[in-house]
Short mmCIF file of C-alpha atoms in Angstrom, two decimals:
data_model
loop_
_atom_site.label_atom_id
_atom_site.label_comp_id
_atom_site.label_asym_id
_atom_site.label_seq_id
_atom_site.Cartn_x
_atom_site.Cartn_y
_atom_site.Cartn_z
CA MET A 1 -2.99 -3.28 -10.64
CA GLU A 2 -5.63 -3.31 -7.31
CA ASP A 3 -3.09 -4.66 -4.92
CA SER A 4 -1.01 -1.19 -6.90
CA ARG A 5 -4.21 0.73 -5.48
CA GLN A 6 -4.39 -0.98 -1.98
CA ALA A 7 -0.93 -0.71 -0.43
CA LEU A 8 -1.08 3.64 -2.53
CA THR A 9 -4.65 4.41 -0.44
CA GLN A 10 -2.77 2.30 3.23
CA ARG A 11 0.32 5.09 2.23
CA LEU A 12 -1.71 8.14 2.10
CA ARG A 13 -3.91 7.06 5.15
CA ARG A 14 -0.75 6.08 7.03
CA VAL A 15 0.54 10.23 6.26
CA GLU A 16 -3.24 11.02 6.90
CA GLY A 17 -2.90 9.39 10.99
CA GLN A 18 1.79 11.04 10.80
CA LEU A 19 -0.13 14.89 9.23
CA ARG A 20 -3.11 14.69 12.27
CA GLY A 21 0.44 13.25 15.09
CA VAL A 22 2.17 16.75 13.53
CA GLN A 23 -1.30 18.91 14.34
CA ARG A 24 -1.77 16.98 18.04
CA MET A 25 2.61 17.47 18.66
CA ILE A 26 1.87 21.28 18.26
CA GLY A 27 -0.46 21.83 19.98
CA GLU A 28 0.61 20.42 22.16
CA GLY A 29 3.17 23.48 21.75
CA GLN A 30 6.30 20.13 21.42
CA GLU A 31 9.64 21.23 20.06
CA CYS A 32 9.89 22.56 16.85
CA GLU A 33 12.87 19.99 16.34
CA ALA A 34 11.10 17.79 16.59
CA VAL A 35 7.48 18.47 15.08
CA ALA A 36 10.57 19.30 11.28
CA HIS A 37 11.19 15.48 11.80
CA GLN A 38 8.56 14.27 11.74
CA LEU A 39 6.98 16.67 8.89
CA ALA A 40 9.50 15.90 6.48
CA ALA A 41 8.38 11.77 7.09
CA ALA A 42 5.35 13.21 5.75
CA ARG A 43 7.38 14.68 3.10
CA ARG A 44 8.88 11.18 1.75
CA ALA A 45 6.10 8.94 2.52
CA LEU A 46 4.26 11.79 -0.07
CA ASP A 47 7.00 11.82 -2.07
CA ARG A 48 7.21 7.36 -1.84
CA ALA A 49 3.50 8.20 -3.47
CA PHE A 50 3.66 10.44 -6.00
CA PHE A 51 6.73 9.38 -7.95
CA GLU A 52 4.54 5.12 -7.17
CA MET A 53 1.28 7.40 -8.52
CA MET A 54 4.32 8.47 -11.61
CA ALA A 55 4.93 4.49 -12.65
CA CYS A 56 0.52 4.07 -12.91
CA ALA A 57 0.88 6.69 -15.47
CA VAL A 58 4.53 5.68 -17.39
CA SER A 59 3.00 2.32 -17.66
CA GLU A 60 -0.68 3.69 -18.34
CA GLU A 61 1.91 5.52 -21.30
CA VAL A 62 3.65 2.77 -22.56
CA GLY A 63 0.91 0.71 -22.61
CA ARG A 64 -0.77 2.84 -24.91
CA HIS A 65 1.77 2.47 -27.76
CA VAL A 66 3.66 -1.02 -27.15
CA ALA A 67 1.91 -4.54 -25.98
CA MET A 68 3.24 -4.27 -21.66
CA ASN A 69 5.05 -7.26 -20.71
CA GLU A 70 6.71 -8.47 -18.03
CA ASP A 71 10.54 -6.59 -18.50
CA LEU A 72 9.08 -4.20 -18.73
CA GLU A 73 6.66 -3.70 -16.02
CA MET A 74 9.15 -4.46 -13.64
CA GLY A 75 11.39 -1.68 -15.38
CA VAL A 76 8.72 0.88 -14.29
CA ARG A 77 9.03 -0.14 -10.84
CA GLU A 78 11.96 0.15 -10.65
CA MET A 79 12.33 3.64 -12.19
CA SER A 80 9.83 4.45 -10.09
CA ARG A 81 12.23 2.66 -7.17
CA ILE A 82 14.64 4.75 -8.02
CA LEU A 83 12.92 7.58 -7.74
CA SER A 84 11.38 7.82 -4.67
CA LYS A 85 14.76 6.85 -2.77
CA TYR A 86 16.94 8.96 -4.52
CA ALA A 87 14.15 12.81 -5.09
#
């Protein structure tokens, strides 16, 4: 669980850096398409963070009702990966 928190925090820090970069690009008057490309990358990173959090929420809720085993936890992670990939 702690590893997941650290990974999520690192992902959000990278997004924060991406957004600062976008602000800098806008301030420098860079082309709209280049800015849009960076915004899309930041949005994808935020989407991944969101789905990781949703997987955590699903795990916690399932864990309240049944004992979590490794297979069930892996299934939740796989569901999160698929959602993140195709969302």
